[in-house]
XYZ file of C-alpha atoms in Angstrom:
400
model
C -0.337 -0.261 -0.040
C 2.699 2.604 0.556
C 3.750 1.710 -2.418
C 1.094 2.892 -4.718
C 0.934 6.018 -2.597
C 4.704 7.194 -3.030
C 3.832 6.781 -6.697
C 1.850 8.785 -6.174
C 3.773 11.400 -4.135
C 6.155 11.379 -7.141
C 4.008 11.623 -10.048
C 2.227 14.726 -10.857
C -0.611 13.735 -13.173
C -1.312 10.675 -10.482
C -1.190 13.821 -8.266
C -3.368 15.964 -10.005
C -6.283 13.796 -11.059
C -6.149 12.385 -6.944
C -7.008 15.549 -6.056
C -9.692 16.057 -9.007
C -11.153 13.399 -7.663
C -11.302 14.669 -4.454
C -12.843 17.643 -5.691
C -15.585 15.903 -8.096
C -16.660 13.753 -4.828
C -17.313 17.302 -3.056
C -19.978 17.792 -6.057
C -20.722 14.446 -6.575
C -21.858 13.992 -2.292
C -23.701 17.383 -2.528
C -25.479 17.410 -5.403
C -26.364 13.989 -5.445
C -27.697 13.091 -1.702
C -29.704 16.885 -1.468
C -30.973 17.699 -5.252
C -34.191 15.403 -5.127
C -35.200 17.355 -1.208
C -34.089 21.116 -2.778
C -36.037 19.704 -5.719
C -39.001 18.702 -3.821
C -39.150 21.039 -0.795
C -37.697 24.362 -2.437
C -39.262 24.745 -5.994
C -42.290 22.605 -5.741
C -41.453 19.871 -8.115
C -43.816 17.104 -8.368
C -42.882 13.228 -7.826
C -43.506 13.123 -11.849
C -41.933 16.173 -13.276
C -38.777 15.301 -10.938
C -38.876 11.698 -12.298
C -38.152 12.984 -15.855
C -35.714 15.248 -14.994
C -33.402 12.435 -13.575
C -34.756 10.651 -16.728
C -33.672 13.102 -18.663
C -30.649 13.835 -16.542
C -29.522 10.293 -16.460
C -29.722 10.029 -20.697
C -27.236 13.253 -21.283
C -24.937 11.917 -18.823
C -24.568 9.426 -20.840
C -24.347 10.203 -23.928
C -22.122 12.379 -23.144
C -19.920 10.477 -21.545
C -19.765 8.144 -24.210
C -19.277 11.588 -26.481
C -16.324 12.520 -24.802
C -14.757 9.130 -24.473
C -15.218 8.278 -27.678
C -13.702 12.140 -29.275
C -10.354 12.084 -26.913
C -9.954 8.755 -28.485
C -9.660 10.519 -31.709
C -8.175 13.199 -31.245
C -5.479 14.948 -28.837
C -8.593 16.721 -26.806
C -8.832 15.430 -22.695
C -7.884 18.632 -21.210
C -10.565 20.390 -23.448
C -12.779 17.920 -22.319
C -11.646 18.321 -19.187
C -12.317 22.031 -18.807
C -15.779 21.643 -20.785
C -16.736 19.334 -17.953
C -15.517 22.054 -15.468
C -17.270 24.985 -17.169
C -20.662 22.999 -17.189
C -20.600 21.443 -13.148
C -19.868 25.746 -12.200
C -22.381 27.231 -14.679
C -24.616 24.801 -13.805
C -24.428 25.050 -9.944
C -24.259 28.827 -10.287
C -27.741 29.186 -12.417
C -29.377 27.239 -9.497
C -27.977 29.945 -7.044
C -28.022 33.408 -8.661
C -31.663 32.691 -10.581
C -33.931 30.692 -7.683
C -36.183 29.485 -9.613
C -37.547 25.924 -10.735
C -36.558 26.842 -14.769
C -33.162 27.233 -13.858
C -33.069 24.167 -11.180
C -34.557 22.126 -14.099
C -31.951 23.333 -17.182
C -29.180 23.126 -14.990
C -30.287 19.697 -13.421
C -31.758 17.796 -17.130
C -28.928 19.793 -19.119
C -25.631 21.389 -17.901
C -25.103 19.682 -14.603
C -25.072 15.935 -16.304
C -22.869 17.015 -19.074
C -20.130 17.958 -16.249
C -20.768 14.194 -15.615
C -17.827 12.905 -18.204
C -15.500 14.017 -15.926
C -15.506 10.961 -13.846
C -14.913 8.476 -16.953
C -12.154 11.333 -17.813
C -10.350 10.376 -15.093
C -9.808 6.850 -15.034
C -8.934 6.895 -18.341
C -5.820 9.713 -18.086
C -5.397 7.316 -15.233
C -4.988 3.983 -17.329
C -2.760 6.028 -19.734
C -0.466 7.598 -16.704
C -0.099 3.833 -15.351
C -0.299 2.317 -18.873
C 3.248 0.915 -18.251
C 3.145 -0.393 -14.675
C 2.078 -4.288 -13.846
C -2.220 -4.736 -14.001
C -2.018 -5.452 -9.933
C 0.003 -1.367 -10.094
C -2.882 -0.916 -12.041
C -6.352 -1.420 -10.042
C -4.598 -0.701 -6.465
C -3.756 3.042 -8.119
C -7.715 3.004 -9.186
C -8.375 1.855 -6.414
C -6.756 4.818 -4.221
C -8.192 7.192 -7.134
C -11.345 5.603 -6.226
C -11.472 6.026 -2.156
C -10.413 9.591 -3.070
C -13.574 10.412 -4.553
C -15.520 8.959 -1.728
C -13.915 10.789 0.712
C -16.109 13.587 0.699
C -19.239 11.326 1.219
C -17.639 10.546 4.371
C -16.675 14.134 5.751
C -18.996 16.174 3.859
C -22.243 14.595 4.148
C -22.642 15.070 7.822
C -20.853 18.493 7.639
C -24.166 19.418 5.304
C -26.096 17.847 7.308
C -24.766 19.786 10.814
C -25.448 23.043 8.964
C -29.127 22.140 7.598
C -29.910 21.037 10.890
C -28.999 24.465 12.361
C -31.024 26.086 10.060
C -29.634 26.667 6.988
C -31.204 26.561 3.055
C -30.824 23.758 1.426
C -29.944 25.700 -1.382
C -26.608 27.089 0.121
C -24.808 23.721 -1.460
C -25.006 25.473 -4.548
C -22.607 28.473 -3.776
C -20.607 26.129 -2.774
C -20.398 23.140 -4.985
C -19.852 26.144 -8.119
C -16.393 27.585 -5.818
C -15.944 23.256 -5.617
C -16.509 23.571 -9.933
C -14.248 27.129 -10.222
C -11.058 25.638 -8.226
C -11.652 22.482 -10.584
C -11.134 24.290 -13.877
C -8.008 26.505 -12.182
C -6.509 23.293 -10.960
C -7.642 21.765 -14.316
C -6.015 25.583 -17.065
C -2.755 25.248 -14.628
C -1.885 21.264 -13.424
C -3.612 19.120 -16.594
C -0.920 17.574 -19.213
C -2.017 19.652 -22.574
C -2.306 16.585 -24.878
C 0.595 17.389 -27.297
C 3.341 17.116 -24.063
C 1.551 14.383 -21.714
C 3.988 12.328 -19.615
C 2.401 8.959 -21.319
C 2.812 7.247 -25.459
C -0.876 7.394 -26.609
C -2.197 5.720 -30.125
C -5.409 7.540 -31.105
C -8.069 4.803 -32.729
C -8.404 5.581 -35.748
C -11.870 4.780 -35.784
C -15.298 7.084 -36.770
C -17.627 8.283 -34.400
C -19.562 5.249 -35.634
C -17.037 2.755 -36.142
C -16.075 3.400 -32.082
C -19.953 3.080 -31.416
C -19.518 -0.366 -32.978
C -17.289 -1.086 -30.928
C -18.511 -0.201 -27.521
C -21.587 -1.877 -28.761
C -20.608 -5.662 -29.648
C -22.962 -8.526 -27.827
C -19.682 -9.246 -25.933
C -18.508 -6.593 -24.831
C -22.388 -5.223 -24.114
C -23.422 -8.309 -22.071
C -20.636 -7.758 -19.904
C -21.322 -4.837 -18.776
C -25.002 -4.854 -18.460
C -24.014 -7.787 -15.809
C -21.208 -5.382 -14.054
C -24.532 -2.905 -14.123
C -26.295 -5.477 -12.605
C -24.153 -6.712 -9.792
C -23.383 -2.823 -9.040
C -27.390 -2.256 -8.204
C -27.166 -2.477 -5.349
C -25.775 0.689 -4.639
C -28.362 2.207 -6.140
C -30.843 0.571 -4.540
C -29.247 0.630 -1.452
C -30.012 4.585 -2.117
C -33.708 4.251 -2.820
C -34.999 2.089 0.283
C -32.390 2.237 3.049
C -34.404 5.626 4.095
C -37.324 3.898 3.990
C -37.071 1.179 4.620
C -36.021 2.413 8.349
C -38.951 5.378 8.561
C -41.077 2.315 8.628
C -39.366 0.176 11.204
C -40.102 0.914 14.587
C -37.408 2.514 16.336
C -35.478 4.045 13.513
C -35.511 7.277 11.724
C -33.503 9.890 9.527
C -30.961 9.823 11.826
C -30.090 5.992 11.979
C -30.129 6.563 7.716
C -27.159 9.212 8.285
C -25.168 7.332 10.707
C -25.161 4.269 8.963
C -24.661 5.821 5.326
C -21.765 7.436 7.152
C -20.357 3.720 9.484
C -20.776 2.120 5.631
C -18.777 4.627 3.439
C -15.744 5.234 5.829
C -15.054 0.971 5.693
C -15.724 1.438 1.915
C -12.902 4.378 2.145
C -10.437 1.850 4.139
C -11.080 -1.900 2.477
C -10.498 0.339 -0.511
C -7.207 1.492 0.059
C -6.431 -1.840 1.383
C -7.845 -3.665 -2.092
C -3.920 -3.341 -4.153
C -2.704 -6.000 -0.790
C -5.922 -8.401 -2.025
C -4.803 -8.359 -5.480
C -2.001 -9.843 -4.172
C -4.250 -12.545 -2.469
C -6.685 -13.210 -4.665
C -7.312 -12.906 -8.644
C -9.383 -9.567 -9.516
C -12.313 -11.161 -10.070
C -12.489 -13.691 -7.577
C -12.030 -10.176 -5.345
C -15.286 -8.848 -6.899
C -17.484 -11.617 -6.759
C -16.684 -12.007 -3.189
C -17.256 -8.491 -3.467
C -21.087 -8.518 -4.952
C -21.658 -11.497 -3.027
C -20.922 -9.851 0.604
C -23.020 -6.593 -1.182
C -25.691 -9.059 -1.565
C -25.664 -10.774 1.699
C -25.994 -7.006 3.336
C -29.253 -6.333 0.998
C -31.584 -9.671 1.656
C -30.084 -9.732 5.491
C -30.882 -6.105 5.454
C -35.076 -6.484 6.067
C -34.633 -8.489 8.399
C -32.168 -7.104 10.579
C -33.182 -3.113 10.307
C -35.823 -3.918 13.429
C -32.767 -4.893 15.506
C -29.777 -3.918 16.660
C -27.381 -6.328 14.806
C -28.788 -4.154 12.199
C -24.584 -2.148 12.719
C -23.179 -5.535 11.960
C -24.313 -5.184 8.224
C -22.428 -1.896 7.779
C -18.818 -3.967 7.457
C -20.509 -6.441 4.516
C -21.623 -3.242 3.032
C -19.411 -1.448 3.161
C -16.165 -4.268 2.354
C -18.074 -5.329 -0.140
C -18.957 -2.173 -1.766
C -15.414 -1.943 -1.740
C -14.161 -4.050 -3.512
C -17.005 -4.064 -6.273
C -16.523 -0.555 -7.027
C -12.727 -0.459 -7.043
C -12.436 -3.141 -9.447
C -14.949 -3.042 -12.227
C -13.423 0.003 -13.627
C -10.295 -1.701 -14.529
C -11.969 -4.316 -15.782
C -14.189 -2.584 -17.865
C -11.622 -0.127 -19.186
C -9.874 -3.695 -20.340
C -12.591 -5.067 -22.717
C -11.578 -1.918 -24.842
C -7.947 -2.563 -24.332
C -5.761 0.650 -24.919
C -8.775 3.000 -25.815
C -8.469 4.691 -22.536
C -11.519 6.893 -23.190
C -13.682 4.666 -24.801
C -12.940 1.951 -21.844
C -13.950 4.563 -19.530
C -17.271 5.245 -21.056
C -18.246 1.728 -20.490
C -18.792 2.947 -16.790
C -21.265 5.135 -17.786
C -23.240 2.714 -19.762
C -22.617 0.716 -16.318
C -24.553 3.103 -14.225
C -26.860 2.648 -16.860
C -27.541 -0.519 -16.149
C -27.855 -0.263 -11.995
C -30.186 3.001 -12.463
C -32.395 0.661 -14.683
C -32.003 -2.144 -12.960
C -32.593 -0.343 -9.343
C -35.598 1.175 -11.032
C -37.059 -1.675 -12.094
C -36.670 -3.891 -8.810
C -37.810 -0.967 -6.557
C -41.491 -0.731 -8.874
C -42.045 -4.326 -8.968
C -40.916 -4.971 -4.991
C -42.977 -2.348 -3.862
C -46.014 -3.183 -6.531
C -45.681 -6.985 -5.380
C -45.298 -6.974 -1.251
C -43.012 -3.875 0.102
C -39.244 -2.480 0.543
C -38.264 -5.604 1.889
C -39.233 -7.598 -1.326
C -37.570 -4.307 -2.950
C -34.210 -6.038 -1.192
C -34.229 -9.219 -1.564
C -34.951 -9.330 -5.690
C -31.962 -6.626 -5.732
C -29.809 -9.881 -3.311
C -30.970 -12.146 -5.723
C -29.902 -10.339 -9.039
C -26.795 -9.627 -7.629
C -26.176 -13.015 -7.681
C -27.512 -14.005 -10.462
C -25.188 -11.546 -11.759
C -21.789 -12.560 -10.321
C -22.532 -16.488 -11.463
C -23.361 -15.456 -15.330
C -20.393 -13.357 -15.504
C -17.885 -16.074 -13.829
C -19.284 -18.414 -16.147
C -19.166 -16.288 -19.367
C -15.277 -15.446 -17.738
C -14.762 -18.894 -17.471
C -11.812 -19.250 -19.708
C -10.944 -15.260 -19.233
C -7.364 -14.509 -18.258
C -7.400 -12.764 -15.414
């Protein structure tokens, strides 16, 4: 582990990416958690309208991530695209803060802010290029640390926001703060992000047309694997949807328990993520991912049973450790599906997230229609186990 931190410390590009991941995490944690509350309680947006906003935003984010991934593989434009993502982040949040209207909120969250979502994939695309000379075990460990840097604000910033809002701070305060974060990101990219012509890595551009690149991404072997990974990682979206609702209807539980539970298991996730490099010395990457997903499935399956009891707090261990092993390593797995296509490989992360969100929405709709939140959790666990077994079978002859 110390070796990987030393690699980051000595490499200017890896130091920059780690800091960018941390700033992006500050942005994503505040917007991702509180935007629904702002929409409903501040701007009076209905549940149906907000659902439409989320759907539009998801499609925009996926389209932007895939488009940027292909374009950056075609021509030297990674720094420009990173600056554009930072600009969309800053303009979108600033408009909500200054205009302070329902229309500004809807435009920002449907179009401007989703366009900035491509930045997450770009971080890992450049990280892959910057670490291409290292053995894969080291690349995976460094990507895990980068993912941990992104997750840290969820542990630190969210409790601070909760405390501030409890003291009466307006919810819309998140917008000027994250706008400042976006502006800081722009300055950092402008001053430190390597220009493509002077980048300290060697990259062979794809030479493929946009259509050919898109066809490469959507070939059945790749698309099936991305879909299965999406199902395996849908547990995070399912947990984010039902944890608060399940605790709300459970006697003796409430909003305070939700915040504490979420904070504790993310803290465990960050710690385990940092040590993923050590785990890879003991087992294959595919095995580590499978163990992580099965732990998360166990957490979801037991959640409705243990929610009324003190034993529910033990579930932060499989939730945090399982989440770390999944999220830290699937990034490298997805990138390897397209080999040297760093940008297009990173865009598969967006497709995986689309699959995860879609499956989570379907499971929530079916589970609540048939029985309730408990069934949603059990169905999610079942889907995760099935997808894990299917991917293991599909990759049975693959060199890990």
